[in-house]
Amino acid sequence: MTDQTEQTDPMTDQMTDQSDQSDQVTEQAAPTDQVTERTEQAGRPSELLELPELPGSSELPGLPELPEPSQPQEPAAPRPLGELRRWPRSFADRLTAPLPGVRAMARLAREGAIRPRPEGLRAIPDLPFAPGPLPAADTDTLAVTWAGHASWIVRIGGLTVLTDPVWSRRILGIPPRITPVGVRWEDLPPVDAVVISHNHYDHLDAPTLKRLPRDTPLFVPAGLGRWFRRRRFHHVTELDWWEAAEYKGVRFDFVPAHHWSKRGLTDTCRSLWGGWILGDRRQRKLYFAGDTGYGHWFEEIGRRYAGIDLALLPIGAYAPRWWLQDVHTDPEEAVRAFADLGARRMAPMHWAAFVLSAEPVLEPLTRVRAAWARAGHPRDDLWDLPVGGSRVLAEP
């Protein structure tokens, strides 16, 4: 087990991130966020404690849904790889819900609903964990292997692509993994590319990324490229929503999500967040949602990228609902999102690795299976893999 995970140095990562933020503020003359809440040092989930106290945000009645961006309705032409670009100081105008303020923070502290009750943790030994060999792959293969949480090994168009790779045993502010990583790092084939959905610590893990060669092609949200370039990665492609790049015949499209970004005290929404559509020469498409709440973007993504073959959708870290519904889908919402996308198959993720919230650890799986059955979808189209499990898309 110890070979499958890596002990992190969270303080080193945090100090580096704070240095990044300080430099960014100096370069851009950005205003400092007025944040008084301590984040992540208190040993609570980073996804919960990264939420800032924004003055007056608790008074907001809610943000309206954004109008459709003035982007082409068909997928855009690929942009150059590694392009250096200028971005706005903030992407807060992309939020589709207000971030919690002082009142919400006080309610969360009063209720203390940030971890499952003891009975909700008893099922940890029953969490599905079945590591196996990676499937053979060639240029015609589309296969996925779930390493845990939002980390997938995607084989597409002859490439091996990692999504939000987190191979660490623990990350800042979160208890250690409750299941090991599904694939040992040394058992991975050469990594051809990496996609990142956003900068939260359970999706952007510096110790894992340090294992990669510095010439690994990285596809990241707008505003996040500098974080990678400071760590000497030099093949970094930043994309805005609805933009795309192409590498060795595989297309990488960055699409919207209902979420947000933050890694320290002064960088709220300074980089973008989203999901990825990966497409091969045979027009097969895989959708990696990253982190997202439920909302109007799913239908729009399905309209612009019709015929998604496989949707990797989050189903965990959703309780209490009043606190997390804007940023994390629950199992029933994930099944609704699958239908909105018009996808052919769904693989659940974002559960069974870290305890980020208050639902019982096995509940996401039982609820998504029940929601899938109620919706009348074919059972074989729900790829509810164990951690370490793989599946190959069969030839039509």
mmCIF file of C-alpha atoms in Angstrom:
data_model
loop_
_atom_site.group_PDB
_atom_site.id
_atom_site.type_symbol
_atom_site.label_atom_id
_atom_site.label_comp_id
_atom_site.label_asym_id
_atom_site.label_seq_id
_atom_site.Cartn_x
_atom_site.Cartn_y
_atom_site.Cartn_z
ATOM 1 C CA MET A 1 0.000 0.000 0.000
ATOM 2 C CA THR A 2 2.748 2.447 0.798
ATOM 3 C CA ASP A 3 4.140 2.063 -2.711
ATOM 4 C CA GLN A 4 0.857 3.216 -4.198
ATOM 5 C CA THR A 5 0.790 6.618 -2.513
ATOM 6 C CA GLU A 6 3.122 9.487 -1.823
ATOM 7 C CA GLN A 7 3.441 11.474 1.392
ATOM 8 C CA THR A 8 3.091 15.127 0.536
ATOM 9 C CA ASP A 9 4.701 18.164 2.055
ATOM 10 C CA PRO A 10 1.589 20.347 2.200
ATOM 11 C CA MET A 11 3.316 23.280 3.862
ATOM 12 C CA THR A 12 5.920 23.443 1.103
ATOM 13 C CA ASP A 13 3.178 23.422 -1.513
ATOM 14 C CA GLN A 14 1.254 26.080 0.367
ATOM 15 C CA MET A 15 4.309 28.335 0.730
ATOM 16 C CA THR A 16 4.989 28.031 -3.004
ATOM 17 C CA ASP A 17 1.371 28.857 -3.817
ATOM 18 C CA GLN A 18 1.476 31.890 -1.520
ATOM 19 C CA SER A 19 4.630 33.046 -3.297
ATOM 20 C CA ASP A 20 2.829 32.672 -6.616
ATOM 21 C CA GLN A 21 -0.052 34.736 -5.345
ATOM 22 C CA SER A 22 2.203 37.471 -3.991
ATOM 23 C CA ASP A 23 4.003 37.751 -7.316
ATOM 24 C CA GLN A 24 0.722 37.746 -9.192
ATOM 25 C CA VAL A 25 -0.653 40.617 -7.117
ATOM 26 C CA THR A 26 2.541 42.628 -7.659
ATOM 27 C CA GLU A 27 2.512 42.060 -11.414
ATOM 28 C CA GLN A 28 -1.161 42.737 -11.971
ATOM 29 C CA ALA A 29 -1.779 45.311 -9.210
ATOM 30 C CA ALA A 30 -4.753 43.171 -8.215
ATOM 31 C CA PRO A 31 -6.743 44.080 -5.116
ATOM 32 C CA THR A 32 -6.344 41.832 -2.097
ATOM 33 C CA ASP A 33 -9.428 39.781 -1.223
ATOM 34 C CA GLN A 34 -10.848 40.679 2.162
ATOM 35 C CA VAL A 35 -10.753 37.213 3.649
ATOM 36 C CA THR A 36 -10.602 36.678 7.382
ATOM 37 C CA GLU A 37 -11.397 32.988 7.650
ATOM 38 C CA ARG A 38 -8.461 30.639 8.043
ATOM 39 C CA THR A 39 -8.384 28.120 5.227
ATOM 40 C CA GLU A 40 -7.263 24.512 5.258
ATOM 41 C CA GLN A 41 -4.889 24.684 8.262
ATOM 42 C CA ALA A 42 -7.729 23.626 10.544
ATOM 43 C CA GLY A 43 -7.691 20.063 9.247
ATOM 44 C CA ARG A 44 -11.086 20.265 7.558
ATOM 45 C CA PRO A 45 -11.931 19.592 3.908
ATOM 46 C CA SER A 46 -10.225 22.005 1.542
ATOM 47 C CA GLU A 47 -13.249 22.026 -0.753
ATOM 48 C CA LEU A 48 -15.245 23.379 2.191
ATOM 49 C CA LEU A 49 -12.754 25.753 3.718
ATOM 50 C CA GLU A 50 -11.611 27.280 0.472
ATOM 51 C CA LEU A 51 -14.888 29.218 0.434
ATOM 52 C CA PRO A 52 -14.085 32.841 1.303
ATOM 53 C CA GLU A 53 -15.915 35.454 3.322
ATOM 54 C CA LEU A 54 -16.706 37.913 0.565
ATOM 55 C CA PRO A 55 -18.096 41.154 1.981
ATOM 56 C CA GLY A 56 -21.797 41.313 1.367
ATOM 57 C CA SER A 57 -21.970 37.992 -0.492
ATOM 58 C CA SER A 58 -24.331 36.538 2.080
ATOM 59 C CA GLU A 59 -26.747 39.350 1.276
ATOM 60 C CA LEU A 60 -26.891 38.567 -2.432
ATOM 61 C CA PRO A 61 -30.226 37.045 -3.476
ATOM 62 C CA GLY A 62 -28.419 34.941 -6.077
ATOM 63 C CA LEU A 63 -26.679 35.516 -9.347
ATOM 64 C CA PRO A 64 -28.670 35.164 -12.549
ATOM 65 C CA GLU A 65 -27.702 32.469 -14.947
ATOM 66 C CA LEU A 66 -25.182 33.811 -17.387
ATOM 67 C CA PRO A 67 -26.284 34.445 -20.948
ATOM 68 C CA GLU A 68 -24.718 32.264 -23.540
ATOM 69 C CA PRO A 69 -21.212 33.531 -24.295
ATOM 70 C CA SER A 70 -20.675 35.188 -27.636
ATOM 71 C CA GLN A 71 -18.766 32.180 -28.884
ATOM 72 C CA PRO A 72 -19.212 30.159 -32.059
ATOM 73 C CA GLN A 73 -21.938 27.568 -31.698
ATOM 74 C CA GLU A 74 -19.776 25.001 -33.409
ATOM 75 C CA PRO A 75 -16.508 23.845 -31.782
ATOM 76 C CA ALA A 76 -13.808 26.452 -32.268
ATOM 77 C CA ALA A 77 -10.696 26.035 -34.394
ATOM 78 C CA PRO A 78 -7.733 24.790 -32.325
ATOM 79 C CA ARG A 79 -5.470 27.415 -30.807
ATOM 80 C CA PRO A 80 -1.651 27.153 -30.913
ATOM 81 C CA LEU A 81 -0.042 24.935 -28.288
ATOM 82 C CA GLY A 82 1.881 26.711 -25.530
ATOM 83 C CA GLU A 83 0.544 30.139 -26.481
ATOM 84 C CA LEU A 84 1.350 32.909 -23.976
ATOM 85 C CA ARG A 85 -1.758 34.959 -23.336
ATOM 86 C CA ARG A 86 -3.004 37.810 -21.146
ATOM 87 C CA TRP A 87 -6.005 37.127 -18.927
ATOM 88 C CA PRO A 88 -8.274 39.297 -16.781
ATOM 89 C CA ARG A 89 -7.406 39.680 -13.112
ATOM 90 C CA SER A 90 -10.555 37.830 -12.081
ATOM 91 C CA PHE A 91 -13.034 35.328 -13.499
ATOM 92 C CA ALA A 92 -15.652 36.054 -10.824
ATOM 93 C CA ASP A 93 -18.055 37.140 -13.563
ATOM 94 C CA ARG A 94 -18.225 33.466 -14.616
ATOM 95 C CA LEU A 95 -19.779 32.377 -11.303
ATOM 96 C CA THR A 96 -23.322 31.063 -11.613
ATOM 97 C CA ALA A 97 -24.067 31.315 -7.876
ATOM 98 C CA PRO A 98 -22.793 33.649 -5.154
ATOM 99 C CA LEU A 99 -20.033 32.339 -2.933
ATOM 100 C CA PRO A 100 -21.074 31.795 0.711
ATOM 101 C CA GLY A 101 -20.530 34.680 3.082
ATOM 102 C CA VAL A 102 -20.368 35.228 6.824
ATOM 103 C CA ARG A 103 -23.830 33.879 7.611
ATOM 104 C CA ALA A 104 -23.243 30.641 5.734
ATOM 105 C CA MET A 105 -19.869 30.179 7.424
ATOM 106 C CA ALA A 106 -21.475 30.722 10.814
ATOM 107 C CA ARG A 107 -24.222 28.207 10.062
ATOM 108 C CA LEU A 108 -21.691 25.594 8.954
ATOM 109 C CA ALA A 109 -19.657 26.104 12.128
ATOM 110 C CA ARG A 110 -22.813 25.922 14.252
ATOM 111 C CA GLU A 111 -24.098 22.732 12.637
ATOM 112 C CA GLY A 112 -20.692 21.070 12.372
ATOM 113 C CA ALA A 113 -21.855 19.012 9.375
ATOM 114 C CA ILE A 114 -18.524 18.617 7.621
ATOM 115 C CA ARG A 115 -17.830 14.926 8.237
ATOM 116 C CA PRO A 116 -20.001 11.787 8.131
ATOM 117 C CA ARG A 117 -21.297 10.489 11.414
ATOM 118 C CA PRO A 118 -19.408 7.452 12.783
ATOM 119 C CA GLU A 119 -21.954 5.067 11.273
ATOM 120 C CA GLY A 120 -21.350 6.693 7.883
ATOM 121 C CA LEU A 121 -17.668 5.763 8.052
ATOM 122 C CA ARG A 122 -18.183 2.099 8.916
ATOM 123 C CA ALA A 123 -18.576 1.178 5.241
ATOM 124 C CA ILE A 124 -15.016 2.228 4.372
ATOM 125 C CA PRO A 125 -13.899 -1.452 4.156
ATOM 126 C CA ASP A 126 -16.750 -2.034 1.681
ATOM 127 C CA LEU A 127 -15.694 0.674 -0.772
ATOM 128 C CA PRO A 128 -15.005 -0.878 -4.190
ATOM 129 C CA PHE A 129 -11.263 -1.282 -4.748
ATOM 130 C CA ALA A 130 -10.119 -3.724 -7.428
ATOM 131 C CA PRO A 131 -6.883 -2.681 -9.117
ATOM 132 C CA GLY A 132 -5.945 -4.574 -12.236
ATOM 133 C CA PRO A 133 -3.646 -4.293 -15.222
ATOM 134 C CA LEU A 134 -4.237 -1.455 -17.629
ATOM 135 C CA PRO A 135 -5.952 -2.586 -20.832
ATOM 136 C CA ALA A 136 -3.909 -2.829 -23.987
ATOM 137 C CA ALA A 137 -4.330 0.261 -26.121
ATOM 138 C CA ASP A 138 -3.529 1.429 -29.642
ATOM 139 C CA THR A 139 -4.550 4.392 -31.778
ATOM 140 C CA ASP A 140 -8.102 3.034 -32.142
ATOM 141 C CA THR A 141 -8.653 2.421 -28.420
ATOM 142 C CA LEU A 142 -10.812 4.509 -26.097
ATOM 143 C CA ALA A 143 -10.384 3.180 -22.575
ATOM 144 C CA VAL A 144 -10.509 4.581 -19.039
ATOM 145 C CA THR A 145 -9.027 3.468 -15.747
ATOM 146 C CA TRP A 146 -10.188 5.077 -12.496
ATOM 147 C CA ALA A 147 -7.242 5.856 -10.223
ATOM 148 C CA GLY A 148 -9.613 7.401 -7.654
ATOM 149 C CA HIS A 149 -11.372 10.725 -6.987
ATOM 150 C CA ALA A 150 -11.170 12.732 -10.271
ATOM 151 C CA SER A 151 -7.975 11.039 -11.482
ATOM 152 C CA TRP A 152 -8.388 8.935 -14.621
ATOM 153 C CA ILE A 153 -5.971 7.298 -17.024
ATOM 154 C CA VAL A 154 -7.595 7.928 -20.394
ATOM 155 C CA ARG A 155 -6.324 6.055 -23.472
ATOM 156 C CA ILE A 156 -7.493 7.880 -26.563
ATOM 157 C CA GLY A 157 -6.111 8.263 -30.075
ATOM 158 C CA GLY A 158 -2.920 6.470 -29.093
ATOM 159 C CA LEU A 159 -2.267 8.872 -26.191
ATOM 160 C CA THR A 160 -2.251 8.307 -22.438
ATOM 161 C CA VAL A 161 -3.904 11.306 -20.765
ATOM 162 C CA LEU A 162 -4.201 11.903 -17.015
ATOM 163 C CA THR A 163 -7.081 13.939 -15.608
ATOM 164 C CA ASP A 164 -6.552 15.936 -12.386
ATOM 165 C CA PRO A 165 -3.803 13.542 -11.234
ATOM 166 C CA VAL A 166 -3.654 13.135 -7.440
ATOM 167 C CA TRP A 167 -1.411 10.250 -6.378
ATOM 168 C CA SER A 168 -0.705 11.640 -2.899
ATOM 169 C CA ARG A 169 -1.871 9.853 0.211
ATOM 170 C CA ARG A 170 -3.083 13.093 1.751
ATOM 171 C CA ILE A 171 -3.578 16.667 0.677
ATOM 172 C CA LEU A 172 -3.700 19.897 2.588
ATOM 173 C CA GLY A 173 -6.599 20.179 5.012
ATOM 174 C CA ILE A 174 -8.098 16.767 4.236
ATOM 175 C CA PRO A 175 -7.752 13.445 6.107
ATOM 176 C CA PRO A 176 -5.728 10.705 4.381
ATOM 177 C CA ARG A 177 -7.217 8.711 1.534
ATOM 178 C CA ILE A 178 -9.725 6.067 2.541
ATOM 179 C CA THR A 179 -8.793 3.891 -0.451
ATOM 180 C CA PRO A 180 -5.340 3.610 -2.033
ATOM 181 C CA VAL A 181 -4.649 4.980 -5.483
ATOM 182 C CA GLY A 182 -5.965 2.475 -8.004
ATOM 183 C CA VAL A 183 -2.813 2.344 -10.155
ATOM 184 C CA ARG A 184 0.741 2.553 -8.868
ATOM 185 C CA TRP A 185 2.681 5.414 -10.415
ATOM 186 C CA GLU A 186 5.423 3.067 -11.576
ATOM 187 C CA ASP A 187 2.825 0.987 -13.434
ATOM 188 C CA LEU A 188 1.686 3.895 -15.599
ATOM 189 C CA PRO A 189 2.643 3.942 -19.275
ATOM 190 C CA PRO A 190 4.446 7.095 -20.425
ATOM 191 C CA VAL A 191 2.125 10.039 -19.857
ATOM 192 C CA ASP A 192 1.490 11.929 -23.103
ATOM 193 C CA ALA A 193 -0.653 14.763 -21.712
ATOM 194 C CA VAL A 194 -2.433 16.024 -18.586
ATOM 195 C CA VAL A 195 -5.672 17.991 -18.246
ATOM 196 C CA ILE A 196 -6.512 20.048 -15.153
ATOM 197 C CA SER A 197 -10.041 21.200 -14.328
ATOM 198 C CA HIS A 198 -9.274 23.837 -11.664
ATOM 199 C CA ASN A 199 -6.866 24.702 -8.881
ATOM 200 C CA HIS A 200 -8.414 23.223 -5.719
ATOM 201 C CA TYR A 201 -5.960 21.030 -3.839
ATOM 202 C CA ASP A 202 -7.854 17.782 -4.430
ATOM 203 C CA HIS A 203 -7.579 18.367 -8.204
ATOM 204 C CA LEU A 204 -4.250 20.181 -8.564
ATOM 205 C CA ASP A 205 -1.660 18.261 -6.527
ATOM 206 C CA ALA A 206 1.862 19.670 -6.710
ATOM 207 C CA PRO A 207 3.683 16.565 -5.349
ATOM 208 C CA THR A 208 2.071 14.377 -8.012
ATOM 209 C CA LEU A 209 2.855 16.816 -10.792
ATOM 210 C CA LYS A 210 6.483 16.972 -9.685
ATOM 211 C CA ARG A 211 6.789 13.353 -10.810
ATOM 212 C CA LEU A 212 6.121 14.303 -14.418
ATOM 213 C CA PRO A 213 8.807 15.241 -16.939
ATOM 214 C CA ARG A 214 8.870 19.009 -17.370
ATOM 215 C CA ASP A 215 8.172 18.675 -21.094
ATOM 216 C CA THR A 216 4.817 16.937 -20.499
ATOM 217 C CA PRO A 217 2.072 18.758 -22.448
ATOM 218 C CA LEU A 218 -0.373 20.295 -19.970
ATOM 219 C CA PHE A 219 -3.839 21.626 -20.796
ATOM 220 C CA VAL A 220 -5.096 23.971 -18.079
ATOM 221 C CA PRO A 221 -7.764 26.628 -17.456
ATOM 222 C CA ALA A 222 -7.187 30.269 -18.301
ATOM 223 C CA GLY A 223 -5.083 32.026 -15.691
ATOM 224 C CA LEU A 224 -3.472 28.862 -14.320
ATOM 225 C CA GLY A 225 -0.544 28.551 -16.717
ATOM 226 C CA ARG A 226 1.752 30.709 -14.623
ATOM 227 C CA TRP A 227 1.459 28.265 -11.699
ATOM 228 C CA PHE A 228 2.893 25.553 -13.949
ATOM 229 C CA ARG A 229 5.526 27.686 -15.626
ATOM 230 C CA ARG A 230 6.919 28.660 -12.224
ATOM 231 C CA ARG A 231 7.462 24.945 -11.678
ATOM 232 C CA ARG A 232 9.436 24.745 -14.941
ATOM 233 C CA PHE A 233 6.782 23.078 -17.078
ATOM 234 C CA HIS A 234 7.242 24.566 -20.525
ATOM 235 C CA HIS A 235 4.521 22.932 -22.649
ATOM 236 C CA VAL A 236 1.504 24.588 -21.012
ATOM 237 C CA THR A 237 -1.622 25.468 -22.998
ATOM 238 C CA GLU A 238 -4.207 27.699 -21.280
ATOM 239 C CA LEU A 239 -7.731 27.787 -22.653
ATOM 240 C CA ASP A 240 -10.890 29.767 -22.029
ATOM 241 C CA TRP A 241 -14.352 28.190 -22.164
ATOM 242 C CA TRP A 242 -15.286 26.904 -25.612
ATOM 243 C CA GLU A 243 -11.678 27.040 -26.797
ATOM 244 C CA ALA A 244 -9.675 24.050 -28.040
ATOM 245 C CA ALA A 245 -6.195 22.805 -28.834
ATOM 246 C CA GLU A 246 -5.004 19.721 -30.659
ATOM 247 C CA TYR A 247 -2.089 17.405 -29.890
ATOM 248 C CA LYS A 248 -1.074 14.394 -31.963
ATOM 249 C CA GLY A 249 -4.544 13.965 -33.430
ATOM 250 C CA VAL A 250 -6.437 14.311 -30.130
ATOM 251 C CA ARG A 251 -8.539 17.413 -29.601
ATOM 252 C CA PHE A 252 -8.821 19.064 -26.156
ATOM 253 C CA ASP A 253 -11.851 21.368 -25.715
ATOM 254 C CA PHE A 254 -12.301 23.330 -22.485
ATOM 255 C CA VAL A 255 -15.957 23.698 -21.477
ATOM 256 C CA PRO A 256 -17.819 25.488 -18.652
ATOM 257 C CA ALA A 257 -18.613 24.139 -15.190
ATOM 258 C CA HIS A 258 -20.656 25.400 -12.252
ATOM 259 C CA HIS A 259 -17.802 25.805 -9.792
ATOM 260 C CA TRP A 260 -15.110 28.307 -8.758
ATOM 261 C CA SER A 261 -11.390 28.503 -7.988
ATOM 262 C CA LYS A 262 -9.215 29.308 -4.992
ATOM 263 C CA ARG A 263 -5.933 28.010 -3.621
ATOM 264 C CA GLY A 264 -4.907 30.585 -1.013
ATOM 265 C CA LEU A 265 -6.132 33.681 0.766
ATOM 266 C CA THR A 266 -5.878 36.194 -2.063
ATOM 267 C CA ASP A 267 -6.584 34.325 -5.303
ATOM 268 C CA THR A 268 -10.350 33.761 -5.316
ATOM 269 C CA CYS A 269 -11.488 33.182 -8.919
ATOM 270 C CA ARG A 270 -8.149 34.413 -10.323
ATOM 271 C CA SER A 271 -8.058 31.359 -12.601
ATOM 272 C CA LEU A 272 -10.881 29.679 -14.485
ATOM 273 C CA TRP A 273 -12.537 26.305 -13.846
ATOM 274 C CA GLY A 274 -14.230 23.855 -16.184
ATOM 275 C CA GLY A 275 -14.337 20.433 -17.813
ATOM 276 C CA TRP A 276 -12.775 18.869 -20.893
ATOM 277 C CA ILE A 277 -13.998 17.196 -24.056
ATOM 278 C CA LEU A 278 -11.398 14.844 -25.527
ATOM 279 C CA GLY A 279 -11.951 13.755 -29.115
ATOM 280 C CA ASP A 280 -10.062 11.393 -31.418
ATOM 281 C CA ARG A 281 -9.749 11.105 -35.188
ATOM 282 C CA ARG A 282 -12.729 8.757 -35.275
ATOM 283 C CA GLN A 283 -14.952 11.481 -33.810
ATOM 284 C CA ARG A 284 -15.366 9.653 -30.514
ATOM 285 C CA LYS A 285 -15.760 12.001 -27.561
ATOM 286 C CA LEU A 286 -15.115 11.718 -23.834
ATOM 287 C CA TYR A 287 -16.328 14.362 -21.378
ATOM 288 C CA PHE A 288 -14.450 14.907 -18.105
ATOM 289 C CA ALA A 289 -16.556 17.203 -15.926
ATOM 290 C CA GLY A 290 -13.997 18.007 -13.229
ATOM 291 C CA ASP A 291 -15.878 19.593 -10.299
ATOM 292 C CA THR A 292 -19.294 21.049 -10.956
ATOM 293 C CA GLY A 293 -22.723 21.702 -9.603
ATOM 294 C CA TYR A 294 -25.842 21.027 -11.651
ATOM 295 C CA GLY A 295 -27.026 23.686 -14.070
ATOM 296 C CA HIS A 296 -27.662 24.925 -17.586
ATOM 297 C CA TRP A 297 -24.168 24.285 -18.945
ATOM 298 C CA PHE A 298 -24.709 20.543 -19.367
ATOM 299 C CA GLU A 299 -27.404 20.976 -21.971
ATOM 300 C CA GLU A 300 -25.305 23.529 -23.840
ATOM 301 C CA ILE A 301 -22.240 21.261 -23.803
ATOM 302 C CA GLY A 302 -24.343 18.423 -25.168
ATOM 303 C CA ARG A 303 -25.674 20.674 -27.911
ATOM 304 C CA ARG A 304 -22.248 21.849 -29.032
ATOM 305 C CA TYR A 305 -20.610 18.418 -28.730
ATOM 306 C CA ALA A 306 -23.345 16.052 -29.796
ATOM 307 C CA GLY A 307 -22.761 12.337 -29.420
ATOM 308 C CA ILE A 308 -20.574 12.193 -26.303
ATOM 309 C CA ASP A 309 -19.585 8.534 -25.945
ATOM 310 C CA LEU A 310 -18.624 8.610 -22.262
ATOM 311 C CA ALA A 311 -19.242 11.205 -19.542
ATOM 312 C CA LEU A 312 -17.083 11.134 -16.408
ATOM 313 C CA LEU A 313 -19.349 12.822 -13.853
ATOM 314 C CA PRO A 314 -18.899 13.608 -10.131
ATOM 315 C CA ILE A 315 -21.348 12.070 -7.669
ATOM 316 C CA GLY A 316 -19.800 12.740 -4.221
ATOM 317 C CA ALA A 317 -18.976 15.524 -1.736
ATOM 318 C CA TYR A 318 -22.539 16.884 -1.745
ATOM 319 C CA ALA A 319 -23.689 17.077 1.898
ATOM 320 C CA PRO A 320 -24.925 19.238 3.502
ATOM 321 C CA ARG A 321 -26.873 20.171 0.412
ATOM 322 C CA TRP A 322 -27.533 23.788 1.367
ATOM 323 C CA TRP A 323 -23.766 24.310 1.484
ATOM 324 C CA LEU A 324 -22.540 22.372 -1.553
ATOM 325 C CA GLN A 325 -25.404 22.229 -4.070
ATOM 326 C CA ASP A 326 -24.046 25.090 -6.189
ATOM 327 C CA VAL A 327 -20.626 23.484 -6.713
ATOM 328 C CA HIS A 328 -21.073 19.685 -6.454
ATOM 329 C CA THR A 329 -23.696 17.519 -8.123
ATOM 330 C CA ASP A 330 -25.342 14.866 -5.996
ATOM 331 C CA PRO A 331 -25.966 11.412 -7.551
ATOM 332 C CA GLU A 332 -29.438 12.236 -8.830
ATOM 333 C CA GLU A 333 -28.217 15.476 -10.398
ATOM 334 C CA ALA A 334 -25.350 13.618 -12.050
ATOM 335 C CA VAL A 335 -27.861 11.320 -13.747
ATOM 336 C CA ARG A 336 -29.851 14.382 -14.858
ATOM 337 C CA ALA A 337 -26.638 15.934 -16.195
ATOM 338 C CA PHE A 338 -25.951 12.745 -18.145
ATOM 339 C CA ALA A 339 -29.359 13.068 -19.800
ATOM 340 C CA ASP A 340 -28.845 16.783 -20.493
ATOM 341 C CA LEU A 341 -25.540 15.999 -22.188
ATOM 342 C CA GLY A 342 -27.133 13.397 -24.412
ATOM 343 C CA ALA A 343 -24.199 11.120 -23.572
ATOM 344 C CA ARG A 344 -24.237 7.395 -24.307
ATOM 345 C CA ARG A 345 -22.487 6.164 -21.130
ATOM 346 C CA MET A 346 -21.632 7.530 -17.692
ATOM 347 C CA ALA A 347 -18.765 6.730 -15.314
ATOM 348 C CA PRO A 348 -19.158 8.112 -11.765
ATOM 349 C CA MET A 349 -16.211 9.734 -9.985
ATOM 350 C CA HIS A 350 -15.349 12.151 -7.141
ATOM 351 C CA TRP A 351 -16.196 9.743 -4.351
ATOM 352 C CA ALA A 352 -14.578 6.839 -2.402
ATOM 353 C CA ALA A 353 -11.119 8.429 -2.151
ATOM 354 C CA PHE A 354 -11.254 11.410 0.249
ATOM 355 C CA VAL A 355 -13.772 12.347 2.931
ATOM 356 C CA LEU A 356 -14.707 15.859 1.834
ATOM 357 C CA SER A 357 -18.219 16.227 3.221
ATOM 358 C CA ALA A 358 -20.936 14.766 5.420
ATOM 359 C CA GLU A 359 -22.652 12.027 3.387
ATOM 360 C CA PRO A 360 -21.952 8.366 4.342
ATOM 361 C CA VAL A 361 -19.022 7.108 2.310
ATOM 362 C CA LEU A 362 -20.925 4.422 0.382
ATOM 363 C CA GLU A 363 -24.082 6.452 -0.194
ATOM 364 C CA PRO A 364 -23.053 8.064 -3.526
ATOM 365 C CA LEU A 365 -22.825 4.654 -5.206
ATOM 366 C CA THR A 366 -26.131 3.322 -3.912
ATOM 367 C CA ARG A 367 -27.938 6.547 -4.807
ATOM 368 C CA VAL A 368 -26.513 6.832 -8.324
ATOM 369 C CA ARG A 369 -27.465 3.230 -9.082
ATOM 370 C CA ALA A 370 -30.999 3.839 -7.833
ATOM 371 C CA ALA A 371 -31.320 7.098 -9.815
ATOM 372 C CA TRP A 372 -30.011 5.378 -12.935
ATOM 373 C CA ALA A 373 -32.578 2.607 -12.612
ATOM 374 C CA ARG A 374 -35.433 5.060 -11.991
ATOM 375 C CA ALA A 375 -34.444 6.968 -15.132
ATOM 376 C CA GLY A 376 -34.707 3.765 -17.168
ATOM 377 C CA HIS A 377 -31.192 3.896 -18.603
ATOM 378 C CA PRO A 378 -29.582 0.601 -19.698
ATOM 379 C CA ARG A 379 -27.640 -0.818 -16.767
ATOM 380 C CA ASP A 380 -24.575 -1.606 -18.865
ATOM 381 C CA ASP A 381 -24.216 2.082 -19.769
ATOM 382 C CA LEU A 382 -23.445 2.958 -16.144
ATOM 383 C CA TRP A 383 -19.719 2.291 -15.778
ATOM 384 C CA ASP A 384 -19.628 2.278 -11.963
ATOM 385 C CA LEU A 385 -16.022 1.134 -11.771
ATOM 386 C CA PRO A 386 -14.167 0.222 -8.592
ATOM 387 C CA VAL A 387 -11.085 2.240 -7.766
ATOM 388 C CA GLY A 388 -8.429 0.728 -10.037
ATOM 389 C CA GLY A 389 -10.998 -0.630 -12.472
ATOM 390 C CA SER A 390 -10.858 -0.207 -16.250
ATOM 391 C CA ARG A 391 -13.224 -0.410 -19.167
ATOM 392 C CA VAL A 392 -12.750 -0.230 -22.921
ATOM 393 C CA LEU A 393 -15.272 1.283 -25.297
ATOM 394 C CA ALA A 394 -16.343 -1.513 -27.562
ATOM 395 C CA GLU A 395 -16.282 -1.120 -31.320
ATOM 396 C CA PRO A 396 -19.706 -0.145 -32.738
#
